[in-house]
């Protein structure tokens, strides 16, 4: 399979195969050194045949051009199925149409449509562009209107930080699906219960959304910073027992990484036992931990 073939596949086609799959997410590089590191990670993961790979989109479009270029490069120069990110932050409708057109021109069929976080402070006040969009479901509708795209959206196991309550957050998720989204990927979390509760509530909404795949987002715990920073940004709780388990290795990076990957593998194992469609790994542009996890979980053998 060459790049021109793989980019025509959709995320839904890839995750609808028998058995659980895995996918990975990268950040756009900030400079040439970062770009080289990213491509090393991409090439290391490529032989494992992830269902799809995605590249995030900086707040306010700060990394827009690198995101488009990297995603297009994955489409044309690898066998991987790329998914582009798109955010409404600081973008007019016209600018959004331009970016969507650039993705279409690169042959990219998969787009993750998220409203996005305010630049500078992810938890700051949301201020829409005067000629832009206010809600993610509007962005889904715009993407849908401009081409034959497979569209994904974000889900929040513990609610979006700006949602007043869980029911309001669920209504927004359902609105995004009913606007035309094909699947959802969750923000990261560190214990399975929140995600599984969200999935149960989502399925109970009605038959029109019950079959929409909801993929759990998982970040491999390799450093103390990933343990602390991830929940801070996602709004997920930091389980005290996990902190106690891992912080004893705070001064031993090698031991922390080993214990952290054990904990991440246990989380993934519980999710797989509950019948999730796949696991979406936030790689931080370093592939080794993800490679170790998918091998340990038997996902590579399953794909083959």
Short mmCIF file of C-alpha atoms in Angstrom, two decimals:
data_model
loop_
_atom_site.label_atom_id
_atom_site.label_comp_id
_atom_site.label_asym_id
_atom_site.label_seq_id
_atom_site.Cartn_x
_atom_site.Cartn_y
_atom_site.Cartn_z
CA UNK A 1 0.00 0.00 0.00
CA UNK A 2 1.49 3.35 -0.96
CA UNK A 3 0.75 6.79 0.40
CA UNK A 4 -1.69 7.70 -2.36
CA UNK A 5 -3.75 4.63 -1.53
CA UNK A 6 -3.68 5.02 2.24
CA UNK A 7 -4.79 8.64 2.26
CA UNK A 8 -8.04 7.71 0.49
CA UNK A 9 -9.08 5.52 3.41
CA UNK A 10 -11.21 7.00 6.15
CA UNK A 11 -10.83 6.67 9.89
CA UNK A 12 -14.17 4.90 10.05
CA UNK A 13 -13.02 2.33 7.50
CA UNK A 14 -9.85 1.74 9.48
CA UNK A 15 -11.44 1.37 12.92
CA UNK A 16 -14.33 -0.74 11.62
CA UNK A 17 -12.02 -3.71 11.09
CA UNK A 18 -12.37 -6.74 13.33
CA UNK A 19 -10.86 -6.36 16.78
CA UNK A 20 -9.34 -3.35 18.54
CA UNK A 21 -7.01 -0.97 16.70
CA UNK A 22 -4.65 1.75 17.82
CA UNK A 23 -3.94 5.24 16.52
CA UNK A 24 -1.41 7.92 17.41
CA UNK A 25 -1.29 11.68 17.73
CA UNK A 26 1.65 13.99 17.11
CA UNK A 27 2.32 17.67 17.71
CA UNK A 28 3.54 19.93 14.88
CA UNK A 29 7.29 20.55 15.29
CA UNK A 30 8.49 24.01 16.30
CA UNK A 31 11.77 23.92 14.37
CA UNK A 32 13.91 21.74 12.10
CA UNK A 33 15.27 19.70 15.01
CA UNK A 34 11.74 18.98 16.16
CA UNK A 35 10.72 18.12 12.63
CA UNK A 36 13.52 15.55 12.36
CA UNK A 37 12.48 14.05 15.70
CA UNK A 38 8.87 13.85 14.58
CA UNK A 39 9.72 12.07 11.35
CA UNK A 40 11.87 9.55 13.24
CA UNK A 41 8.83 8.81 15.40
CA UNK A 42 6.58 8.51 12.34
CA UNK A 43 8.96 6.10 10.61
CA UNK A 44 9.28 3.98 13.75
CA UNK A 45 5.52 3.64 14.04
CA UNK A 46 4.80 3.17 10.35
CA UNK A 47 5.62 -0.59 10.20
CA UNK A 48 3.16 -1.23 13.04
CA UNK A 49 0.26 -0.07 10.83
CA UNK A 50 -1.72 2.18 13.19
CA UNK A 51 -5.31 2.72 12.09
CA UNK A 52 -4.55 6.41 11.58
CA UNK A 53 -2.20 9.16 12.74
CA UNK A 54 -3.06 12.77 13.51
CA UNK A 55 -1.20 16.05 13.87
CA UNK A 56 -2.50 18.70 16.25
CA UNK A 57 -3.24 22.30 15.35
CA UNK A 58 -1.83 25.10 17.51
CA UNK A 59 -4.08 27.51 19.36
CA UNK A 60 -4.90 30.50 17.22
CA UNK A 61 -3.40 28.79 14.21
CA UNK A 62 0.11 29.29 15.62
CA UNK A 63 1.30 26.08 14.00
CA UNK A 64 -1.14 26.02 11.11
CA UNK A 65 1.34 25.89 8.24
CA UNK A 66 3.51 23.23 9.88
CA UNK A 67 0.42 21.17 10.67
CA UNK A 68 -0.78 21.31 7.07
CA UNK A 69 2.69 20.56 5.71
CA UNK A 70 3.32 17.66 8.09
CA UNK A 71 -0.10 16.11 7.56
CA UNK A 72 0.26 16.43 3.79
CA UNK A 73 3.70 14.83 4.01
CA UNK A 74 2.27 11.86 5.88
CA UNK A 75 -0.36 11.50 3.16
CA UNK A 76 2.08 11.59 0.26
CA UNK A 77 5.28 10.10 1.66
CA UNK A 78 4.15 7.27 3.98
CA UNK A 79 1.74 4.35 4.02
CA UNK A 80 -0.09 5.86 7.00
CA UNK A 81 -3.65 7.19 7.03
CA UNK A 82 -3.50 10.83 8.18
CA UNK A 83 -6.12 12.80 10.08
CA UNK A 84 -5.83 16.57 10.06
CA UNK A 85 -6.77 18.77 13.01
CA UNK A 86 -8.77 21.97 12.66
CA UNK A 87 -9.66 24.53 15.31
CA UNK A 88 -11.95 27.54 15.16
CA UNK A 89 -9.73 29.66 17.42
CA UNK A 90 -8.93 33.09 15.92
CA UNK A 91 -10.10 31.99 12.46
CA UNK A 92 -12.76 33.56 10.28
CA UNK A 93 -15.03 31.37 8.21
CA UNK A 94 -13.02 32.36 5.15
CA UNK A 95 -9.75 31.28 6.76
CA UNK A 96 -11.29 28.00 7.83
CA UNK A 97 -12.47 27.34 4.27
CA UNK A 98 -8.92 28.01 3.08
CA UNK A 99 -7.42 25.49 5.50
CA UNK A 100 -10.05 22.86 4.67
CA UNK A 101 -9.32 23.44 1.00
CA UNK A 102 -5.58 22.95 1.63
CA UNK A 103 -6.30 19.62 3.31
CA UNK A 104 -8.54 18.55 0.45
CA UNK A 105 -5.87 19.58 -2.05
CA UNK A 106 -3.40 17.31 -0.28
CA UNK A 107 -5.80 14.39 -0.61
CA UNK A 108 -6.63 14.27 3.09
CA UNK A 109 -10.09 12.91 3.86
CA UNK A 110 -10.06 12.81 7.66
CA UNK A 111 -10.46 15.91 9.84
CA UNK A 112 -10.75 16.30 13.61
CA UNK A 113 -12.92 19.38 14.15
CA UNK A 114 -12.45 21.00 17.56
CA UNK A 115 -13.37 24.45 18.78
CA UNK A 116 -9.94 24.77 20.37
CA UNK A 117 -8.43 26.53 23.38
CA UNK A 118 -7.65 30.24 23.72
CA UNK A 119 -4.03 31.01 22.77
CA UNK A 120 -1.69 31.45 25.71
CA UNK A 121 -4.04 30.06 28.36
CA UNK A 122 -5.89 26.80 27.51
CA UNK A 123 -8.25 27.42 30.43
CA UNK A 124 -8.80 31.11 29.67
CA UNK A 125 -11.97 32.82 28.44
CA UNK A 126 -13.19 31.75 25.01
CA UNK A 127 -13.62 34.72 22.65
CA UNK A 128 -14.89 33.81 19.17
CA UNK A 129 -13.52 35.48 16.05
CA UNK A 130 -16.01 38.19 14.97
CA UNK A 131 -16.36 36.47 11.58
CA UNK A 132 -15.82 32.96 12.89
CA UNK A 133 -17.60 30.17 14.72
CA UNK A 134 -18.64 29.71 18.33
CA UNK A 135 -19.30 25.98 18.64
CA UNK A 136 -17.57 22.84 17.40
CA UNK A 137 -20.79 21.57 15.84
CA UNK A 138 -20.69 24.62 13.52
CA UNK A 139 -17.19 23.61 12.47
CA UNK A 140 -18.35 20.04 11.81
CA UNK A 141 -21.12 21.39 9.61
CA UNK A 142 -18.66 23.63 7.72
CA UNK A 143 -16.23 20.78 7.04
CA UNK A 144 -19.08 18.55 5.91
CA UNK A 145 -20.32 21.21 3.50
CA UNK A 146 -16.96 21.52 1.75
CA UNK A 147 -16.16 17.97 0.71
CA UNK A 148 -16.29 14.25 1.26
CA UNK A 149 -14.60 14.26 4.65
CA UNK A 150 -14.69 11.80 7.54
CA UNK A 151 -15.05 14.05 10.58
CA UNK A 152 -14.06 13.41 14.17
CA UNK A 153 -14.71 15.47 17.31
CA UNK A 154 -13.44 15.67 20.88
CA UNK A 155 -15.11 14.07 23.89
CA UNK A 156 -14.45 14.82 27.55
CA UNK A 157 -14.77 11.98 30.09
CA UNK A 158 -15.05 14.47 32.94
CA UNK A 159 -16.66 17.29 31.00
CA UNK A 160 -15.08 20.21 29.18
CA UNK A 161 -13.47 22.62 31.68
CA UNK A 162 -15.99 25.28 30.59
CA UNK A 163 -19.08 23.09 30.78
CA UNK A 164 -21.31 23.85 33.76
CA UNK A 165 -22.16 20.18 34.31
CA UNK A 166 -21.89 16.70 32.80
CA UNK A 167 -25.31 16.79 31.14
CA UNK A 168 -24.55 20.03 29.34
CA UNK A 169 -21.26 18.58 28.13
CA UNK A 170 -22.99 15.44 26.87
CA UNK A 171 -25.52 17.56 24.96
CA UNK A 172 -22.66 19.33 23.18
CA UNK A 173 -21.06 15.99 22.25
CA UNK A 174 -24.35 14.68 20.88
CA UNK A 175 -24.89 17.95 18.96
CA UNK A 176 -21.50 17.48 17.28
CA UNK A 177 -22.42 13.94 16.25
CA UNK A 178 -25.81 15.04 14.94
CA UNK A 179 -24.09 17.84 12.98
CA UNK A 180 -22.33 15.13 11.02
CA UNK A 181 -19.36 13.82 13.02
CA UNK A 182 -18.45 10.18 12.34
CA UNK A 183 -16.48 9.42 15.51
CA UNK A 184 -15.12 10.99 18.70
CA UNK A 185 -11.80 10.83 20.52
CA UNK A 186 -11.64 11.50 24.23
CA UNK A 187 -9.32 13.76 26.12
CA UNK A 188 -6.78 11.85 28.18
CA UNK A 189 -7.65 10.34 31.55
CA UNK A 190 -5.83 8.17 34.07
CA UNK A 191 -8.47 5.70 35.25
CA UNK A 192 -11.11 3.91 33.17
CA UNK A 193 -14.30 4.69 35.07
CA UNK A 194 -14.82 8.22 33.77
CA UNK A 195 -14.48 7.16 30.15
CA UNK A 196 -16.71 4.12 30.57
CA UNK A 197 -19.41 6.19 32.28
CA UNK A 198 -19.29 8.68 29.41
CA UNK A 199 -19.59 5.86 26.88
CA UNK A 200 -22.61 4.40 28.69
CA UNK A 201 -24.36 7.76 28.86
CA UNK A 202 -23.53 8.49 25.23
CA UNK A 203 -24.93 5.18 23.98
CA UNK A 204 -28.08 5.68 26.06
CA UNK A 205 -28.91 8.94 24.27
CA UNK A 206 -30.45 7.21 21.28
CA UNK A 207 -30.00 4.89 18.33
CA UNK A 208 -28.80 7.73 16.08
CA UNK A 209 -25.56 8.06 18.08
CA UNK A 210 -25.22 4.65 19.72
CA UNK A 211 -23.08 3.18 16.92
CA UNK A 212 -20.71 6.13 16.62
CA UNK A 213 -17.21 5.03 17.73
CA UNK A 214 -15.88 6.70 20.87
CA UNK A 215 -12.12 6.22 21.15
CA UNK A 216 -10.32 6.66 24.48
CA UNK A 217 -7.31 8.99 24.46
CA UNK A 218 -4.33 7.62 26.41
CA UNK A 219 -1.01 9.30 27.23
CA UNK A 220 1.86 6.94 28.13
CA UNK A 221 3.11 7.89 31.59
CA UNK A 222 6.85 8.17 31.07
CA UNK A 223 7.78 11.16 33.25
CA UNK A 224 6.53 12.96 36.34
CA UNK A 225 5.60 15.87 34.08
CA UNK A 226 3.25 13.73 31.96
CA UNK A 227 1.62 12.47 35.15
CA UNK A 228 0.97 16.01 36.39
CA UNK A 229 0.50 18.09 33.25
CA UNK A 230 -1.93 15.86 31.36
CA UNK A 231 -4.74 15.91 33.94
CA UNK A 232 -4.17 19.63 34.50
CA UNK A 233 -5.01 20.35 30.87
CA UNK A 234 -7.70 17.70 30.35
CA UNK A 235 -9.70 18.26 33.53
CA UNK A 236 -9.38 14.59 34.50
CA UNK A 237 -8.76 13.78 38.16
CA UNK A 238 -5.34 12.60 39.29
CA UNK A 239 -6.01 9.32 41.16
CA UNK A 240 -4.28 9.46 44.58
CA UNK A 241 -3.34 5.79 44.44
CA UNK A 242 -1.63 6.30 41.08
CA UNK A 243 0.30 9.30 42.42
CA UNK A 244 1.41 7.25 45.43
CA UNK A 245 2.41 4.37 43.15
CA UNK A 246 4.55 6.50 40.82
CA UNK A 247 5.92 9.38 42.87
CA UNK A 248 8.17 7.05 44.81
CA UNK A 249 10.22 6.93 41.59
CA UNK A 250 10.34 10.72 41.14
CA UNK A 251 14.15 10.75 41.47
CA UNK A 252 14.70 7.72 39.24
CA UNK A 253 13.61 8.46 35.64
CA UNK A 254 14.26 4.91 34.42
CA UNK A 255 12.23 3.32 37.21
CA UNK A 256 9.48 5.94 36.82
CA UNK A 257 9.17 5.19 33.11
CA UNK A 258 8.93 1.44 33.74
CA UNK A 259 6.31 1.86 36.47
CA UNK A 260 4.44 4.44 34.41
CA UNK A 261 4.21 2.17 31.40
CA UNK A 262 3.02 -0.68 33.64
CA UNK A 263 0.22 1.57 34.90
CA UNK A 264 -0.64 2.72 31.37
CA UNK A 265 -0.73 -0.87 30.12
CA UNK A 266 -3.09 -1.81 32.96
CA UNK A 267 -5.40 1.08 32.04
CA UNK A 268 -5.37 0.03 28.38
CA UNK A 269 -6.01 -3.60 29.30
CA UNK A 270 -9.12 -2.63 31.28
CA UNK A 271 -10.42 -0.54 28.38
CA UNK A 272 -9.84 -3.35 25.88
CA UNK A 273 -11.62 -5.78 28.20
CA UNK A 274 -14.61 -3.39 28.08
CA UNK A 275 -14.74 -3.67 24.29
CA UNK A 276 -13.45 -0.28 23.14
CA UNK A 277 -13.03 0.11 19.36
CA UNK A 278 -9.41 1.20 19.72
CA UNK A 279 -6.85 3.16 21.71
CA UNK A 280 -5.67 6.63 20.65
CA UNK A 281 -2.18 7.36 21.99
CA UNK A 282 -0.91 10.88 22.64
CA UNK A 283 2.74 10.32 21.79
CA UNK A 284 4.34 13.73 22.51
CA UNK A 285 6.32 13.03 19.30
CA UNK A 286 8.21 10.17 20.93
CA UNK A 287 7.23 6.79 19.63
CA UNK A 288 9.17 4.34 21.82
CA UNK A 289 6.66 4.18 24.66
CA UNK A 290 3.74 3.73 22.26
CA UNK A 291 5.60 0.99 20.38
CA UNK A 292 6.26 -0.81 23.67
CA UNK A 293 2.62 -0.53 24.73
CA UNK A 294 1.03 -1.74 21.50
CA UNK A 295 3.40 -4.71 21.45
CA UNK A 296 2.70 -5.51 25.10
CA UNK A 297 -1.06 -5.30 24.51
CA UNK A 298 -0.87 -7.55 21.44
CA UNK A 299 -2.27 -4.90 19.10
CA UNK A 300 0.52 -5.29 16.58
CA UNK A 301 0.05 -9.03 16.30
CA UNK A 302 -3.68 -8.51 15.95
CA UNK A 303 -3.22 -6.06 13.08
CA UNK A 304 -1.15 -8.59 11.22
#
